């Protein structure tokens, strides 16, 4: 199988490329930089803002995996930053679809990204499924337009699969790397009252999800990708501290501190929902972690 990856420079992409190769596949990667080709990895340049793409990237491709998008939590949400966050997710998909139509290429599957923020930043005992309605805050609005852009690929793809992912945890991931030094000192990493749910997925499980979708042609539609447990932030903090032989001795970081530091973004940190993974499990997928 030949897989084209867009947005493969982040934590997930850097893990996914060697994983796909180990499964015996060939990989094309879209990049804005000039890259040296390696065995079974072919790099093709593109620039969405300039409207340029090397159309050879689509030749013989069976699957397109899209992971483009600016970091939603990295900077304050000014009007300009919100536009950047939205455009970095929607414009690449629109551009890729236009390029595929013009090149006359068709693929078996598009696997596109989304997040469980689709349901909105709320803490409730409701367990959200893929059938539940879209939330009303900014991240939920972005997810809806992001997913709408992916669904347009039904014109050029036999299947469109959208992954509403929880927070992706792994040794090299941004979240773990930021929390690790704090937890190693024995400091509490829980935020606010700690009762918000913390839907997450291990990077190894996520890799297996991608492979599962690539190798099962019957899988189509939207899927929540989260682990089996409904952990609260307090429980996550305790587990992380325990992994370093520590226990929670200090109070949680107060909500008011986070609101001062992060403004509107604080809502993502202080609220969190239970999310069901039953739909992907029903396709005979098992979470290891």
PDB file of C-alpha atoms in Angstrom, residues 12 22-23 48 102 120 150 154 164 171-172 185 215 228 238 259 264 269 272 284:
ATOM      1  CA  UNK A  12       1.992  11.814  15.822  1.00  0.00           C
ATOM      2  CA  UNK A  22       7.354  -1.331   9.333  1.00  0.00           C
ATOM      3  CA  UNK A  23       3.991  -2.658   8.149  1.00  0.00           C
ATOM      4  CA  UNK A  48      -1.032  25.919   0.587  1.00  0.00           C
ATOM      5  CA  UNK A 102      -7.551  18.318 -11.025  1.00  0.00           C
ATOM      6  CA  UNK A 120     -17.485  21.158  23.713  1.00  0.00           C
ATOM      7  CA  UNK A 150     -12.910  16.192   5.277  1.00  0.00           C
ATOM      8  CA  UNK A 154     -16.275  11.495  -0.653  1.00  0.00           C
ATOM      9  CA  UNK A 164     -11.995  12.396  17.100  1.00  0.00           C
ATOM     10  CA  UNK A 171       7.090   9.433  26.022  1.00  0.00           C
ATOM     11  CA  UNK A 172       8.011  11.908  23.265  1.00  0.00           C
ATOM     12  CA  UNK A 185       9.605  16.697  41.594  1.00  0.00           C
ATOM     13  CA  UNK A 215      -6.459  -2.767   6.480  1.00  0.00           C
ATOM     14  CA  UNK A 228     -11.304   2.607  27.921  1.00  0.00           C
ATOM     15  CA  UNK A 238      -2.090  10.474  40.868  1.00  0.00           C
ATOM     16  CA  UNK A 259      -7.881  31.945  33.762  1.00  0.00           C
ATOM     17  CA  UNK A 264     -10.358  31.744  26.998  1.00  0.00           C
ATOM     18  CA  UNK A 269      -7.989  22.761  30.758  1.00  0.00           C
ATOM     19  CA  UNK A 272     -13.527  17.627  30.215  1.00  0.00           C
ATOM     20  CA  UNK A 284     -13.010  -5.603  16.343  1.00  0.00           C
TER      21      UNK A 284
END
